[in-house]
mmCIF file with all atom_site columns, C-alpha atoms in Angstrom:
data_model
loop_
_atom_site.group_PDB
_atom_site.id
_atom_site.type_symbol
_atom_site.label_atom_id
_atom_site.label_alt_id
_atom_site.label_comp_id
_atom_site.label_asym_id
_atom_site.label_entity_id
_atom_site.label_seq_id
_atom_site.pdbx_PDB_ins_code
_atom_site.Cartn_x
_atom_site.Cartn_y
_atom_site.Cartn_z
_atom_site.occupancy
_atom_site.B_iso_or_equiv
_atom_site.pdbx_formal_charge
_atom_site.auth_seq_id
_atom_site.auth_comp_id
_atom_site.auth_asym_id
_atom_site.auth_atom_id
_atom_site.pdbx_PDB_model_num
ATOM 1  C CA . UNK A 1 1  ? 0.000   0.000   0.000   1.00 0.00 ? 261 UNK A CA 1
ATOM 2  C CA . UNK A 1 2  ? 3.053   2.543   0.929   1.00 0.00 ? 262 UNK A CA 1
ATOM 3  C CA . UNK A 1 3  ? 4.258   1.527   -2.879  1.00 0.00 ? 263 UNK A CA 1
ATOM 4  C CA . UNK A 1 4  ? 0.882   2.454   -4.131  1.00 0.00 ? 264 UNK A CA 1
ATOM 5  C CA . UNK A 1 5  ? 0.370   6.034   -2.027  1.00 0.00 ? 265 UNK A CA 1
ATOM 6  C CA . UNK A 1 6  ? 4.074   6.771   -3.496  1.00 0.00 ? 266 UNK A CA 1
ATOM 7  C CA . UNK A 1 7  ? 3.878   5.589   -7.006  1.00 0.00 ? 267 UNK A CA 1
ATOM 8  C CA . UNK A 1 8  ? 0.114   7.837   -6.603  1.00 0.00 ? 268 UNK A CA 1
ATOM 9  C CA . UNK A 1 9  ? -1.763  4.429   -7.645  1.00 0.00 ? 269 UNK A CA 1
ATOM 10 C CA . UNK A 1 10 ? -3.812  5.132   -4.427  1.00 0.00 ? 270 UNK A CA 1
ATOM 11 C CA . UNK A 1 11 ? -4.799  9.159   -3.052  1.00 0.00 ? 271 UNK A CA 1
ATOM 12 C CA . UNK A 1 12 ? -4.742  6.829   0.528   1.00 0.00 ? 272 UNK A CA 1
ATOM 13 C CA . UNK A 1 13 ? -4.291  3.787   1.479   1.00 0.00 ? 273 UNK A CA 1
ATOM 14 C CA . UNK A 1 14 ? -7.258  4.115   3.385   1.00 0.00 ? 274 UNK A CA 1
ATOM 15 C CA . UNK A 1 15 ? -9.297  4.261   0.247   1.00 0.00 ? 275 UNK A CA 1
ATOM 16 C CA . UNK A 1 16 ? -8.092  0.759   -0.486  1.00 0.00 ? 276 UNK A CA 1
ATOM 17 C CA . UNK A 1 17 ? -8.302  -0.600  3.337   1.00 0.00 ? 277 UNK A CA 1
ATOM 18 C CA . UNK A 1 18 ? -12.107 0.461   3.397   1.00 0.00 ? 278 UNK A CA 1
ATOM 19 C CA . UNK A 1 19 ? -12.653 -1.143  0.490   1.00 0.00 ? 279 UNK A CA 1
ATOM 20 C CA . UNK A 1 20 ? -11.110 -3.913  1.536   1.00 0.00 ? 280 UNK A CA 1
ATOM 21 C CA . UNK A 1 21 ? -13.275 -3.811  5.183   1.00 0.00 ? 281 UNK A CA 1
ATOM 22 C CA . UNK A 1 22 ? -16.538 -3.907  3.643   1.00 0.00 ? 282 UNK A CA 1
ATOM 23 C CA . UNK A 1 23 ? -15.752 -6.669  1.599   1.00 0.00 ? 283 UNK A CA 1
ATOM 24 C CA . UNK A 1 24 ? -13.955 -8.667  4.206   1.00 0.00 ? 284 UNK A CA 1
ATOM 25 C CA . UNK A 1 25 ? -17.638 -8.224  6.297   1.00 0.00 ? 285 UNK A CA 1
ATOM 26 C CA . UNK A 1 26 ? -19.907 -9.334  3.614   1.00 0.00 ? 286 UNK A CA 1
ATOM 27 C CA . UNK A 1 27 ? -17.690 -12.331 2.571   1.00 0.00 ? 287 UNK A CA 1
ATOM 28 C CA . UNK A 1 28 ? -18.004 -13.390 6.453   1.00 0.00 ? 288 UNK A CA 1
ATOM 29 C CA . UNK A 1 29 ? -21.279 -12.558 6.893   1.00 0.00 ? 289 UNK A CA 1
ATOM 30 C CA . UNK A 1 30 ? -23.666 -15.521 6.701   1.00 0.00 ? 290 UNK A CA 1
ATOM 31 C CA . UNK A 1 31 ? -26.760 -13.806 7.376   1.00 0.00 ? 291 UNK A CA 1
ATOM 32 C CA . UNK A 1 32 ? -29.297 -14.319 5.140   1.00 0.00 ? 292 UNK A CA 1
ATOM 33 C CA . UNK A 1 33 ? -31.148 -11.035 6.990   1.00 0.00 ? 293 UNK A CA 1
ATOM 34 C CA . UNK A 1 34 ? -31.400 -8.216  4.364   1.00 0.00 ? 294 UNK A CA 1
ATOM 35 C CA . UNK A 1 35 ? -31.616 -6.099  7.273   1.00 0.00 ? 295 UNK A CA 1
ATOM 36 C CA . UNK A 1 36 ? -28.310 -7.098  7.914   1.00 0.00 ? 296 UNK A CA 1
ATOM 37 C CA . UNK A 1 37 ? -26.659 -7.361  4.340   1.00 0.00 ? 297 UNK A CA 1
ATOM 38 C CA . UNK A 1 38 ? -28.314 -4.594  2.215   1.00 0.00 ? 298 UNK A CA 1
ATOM 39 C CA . UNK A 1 39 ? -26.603 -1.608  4.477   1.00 0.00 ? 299 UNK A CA 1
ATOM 40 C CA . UNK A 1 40 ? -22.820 -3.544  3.532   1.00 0.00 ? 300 UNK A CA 1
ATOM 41 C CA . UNK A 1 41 ? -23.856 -3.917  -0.043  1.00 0.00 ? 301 UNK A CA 1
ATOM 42 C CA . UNK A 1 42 ? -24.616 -0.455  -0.488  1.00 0.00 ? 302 UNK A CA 1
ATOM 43 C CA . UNK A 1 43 ? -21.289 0.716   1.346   1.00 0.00 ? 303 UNK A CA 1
ATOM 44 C CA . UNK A 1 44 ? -19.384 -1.560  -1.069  1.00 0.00 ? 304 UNK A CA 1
ATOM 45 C CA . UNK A 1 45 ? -21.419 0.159   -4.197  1.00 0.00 ? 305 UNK A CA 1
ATOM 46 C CA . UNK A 1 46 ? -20.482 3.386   -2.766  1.00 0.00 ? 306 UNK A CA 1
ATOM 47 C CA . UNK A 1 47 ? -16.520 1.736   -2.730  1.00 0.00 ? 307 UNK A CA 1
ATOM 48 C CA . UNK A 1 48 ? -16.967 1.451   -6.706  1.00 0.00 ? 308 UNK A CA 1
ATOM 49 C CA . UNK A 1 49 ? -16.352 5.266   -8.089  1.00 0.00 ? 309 UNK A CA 1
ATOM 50 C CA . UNK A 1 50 ? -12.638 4.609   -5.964  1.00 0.00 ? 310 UNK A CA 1
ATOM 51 C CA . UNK A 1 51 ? -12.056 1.371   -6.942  1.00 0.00 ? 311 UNK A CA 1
ATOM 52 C CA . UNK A 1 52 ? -12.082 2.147   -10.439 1.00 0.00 ? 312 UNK A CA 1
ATOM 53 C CA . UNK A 1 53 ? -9.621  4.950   -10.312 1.00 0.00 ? 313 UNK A CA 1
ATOM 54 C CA . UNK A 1 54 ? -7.780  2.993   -8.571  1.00 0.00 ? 314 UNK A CA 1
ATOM 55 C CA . UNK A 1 55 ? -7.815  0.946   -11.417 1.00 0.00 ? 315 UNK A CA 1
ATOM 56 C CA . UNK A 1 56 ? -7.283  3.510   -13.931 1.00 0.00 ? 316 UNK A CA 1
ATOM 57 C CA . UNK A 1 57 ? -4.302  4.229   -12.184 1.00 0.00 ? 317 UNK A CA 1
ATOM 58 C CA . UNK A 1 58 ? -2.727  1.154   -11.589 1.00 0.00 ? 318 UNK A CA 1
ATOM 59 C CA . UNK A 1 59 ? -3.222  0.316   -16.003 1.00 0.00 ? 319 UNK A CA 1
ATOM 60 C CA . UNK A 1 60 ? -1.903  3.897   -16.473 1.00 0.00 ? 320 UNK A CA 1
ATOM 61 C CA . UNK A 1 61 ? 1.227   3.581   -14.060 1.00 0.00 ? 321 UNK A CA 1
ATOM 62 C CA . UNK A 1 62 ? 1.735   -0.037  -15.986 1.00 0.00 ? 322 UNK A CA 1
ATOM 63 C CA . UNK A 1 63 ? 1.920   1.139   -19.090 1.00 0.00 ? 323 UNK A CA 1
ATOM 64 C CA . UNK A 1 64 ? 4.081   4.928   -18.526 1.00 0.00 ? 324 UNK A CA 1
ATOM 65 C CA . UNK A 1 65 ? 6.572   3.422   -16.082 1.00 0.00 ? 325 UNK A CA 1
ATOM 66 C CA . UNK A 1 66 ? 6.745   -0.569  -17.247 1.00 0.00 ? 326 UNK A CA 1
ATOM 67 C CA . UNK A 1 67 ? 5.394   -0.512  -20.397 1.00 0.00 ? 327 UNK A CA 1
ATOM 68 C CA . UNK A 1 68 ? 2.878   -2.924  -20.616 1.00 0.00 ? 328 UNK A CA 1
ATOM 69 C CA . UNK A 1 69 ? -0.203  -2.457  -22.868 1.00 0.00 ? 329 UNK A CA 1
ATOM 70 C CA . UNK A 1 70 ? -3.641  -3.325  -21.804 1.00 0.00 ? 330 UNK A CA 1
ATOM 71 C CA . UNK A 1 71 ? -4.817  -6.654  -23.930 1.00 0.00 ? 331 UNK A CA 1
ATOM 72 C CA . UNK A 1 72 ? -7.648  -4.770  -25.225 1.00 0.00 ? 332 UNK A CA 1
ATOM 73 C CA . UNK A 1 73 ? -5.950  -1.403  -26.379 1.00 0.00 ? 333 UNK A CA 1
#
């Protein structure tokens, strides 16, 4: 994560570690309660808009500073 912050793959790691959080606690949560599941689902769906710039970066720092091209460019 200190990589990523540095290389500016990631504004925070903290961005990433929430992500990460919410889906750790819907993967371990058994619940079949909608009550319970619907509030993480919609915290993860609010993870999305960072996870794909997150993304962005990580395919743009790939190809500037190791030159590797996306499959579908």
């Amino acid at each position: 994560l200190a990589f990523s912050e540095k290389a500016e793959i990631l504004a925070s790691a903290d961005d990433w570690k929430k992500a990460r959080d919410v889906r750790n606690q819907i993967n371990h949560e058994y619940e079949e309660n909608e009550n319970v599941l619907a509030p993480l689902i919609a915290e993860m769906a609010n993870c999305v808009p960072t996870l794909f710039l997150i993304h962005d970066r990580a395919a743009a720092y790939c190809t500037d500073r190791l030159g590797v091209r996306r499959a579908d460019a």
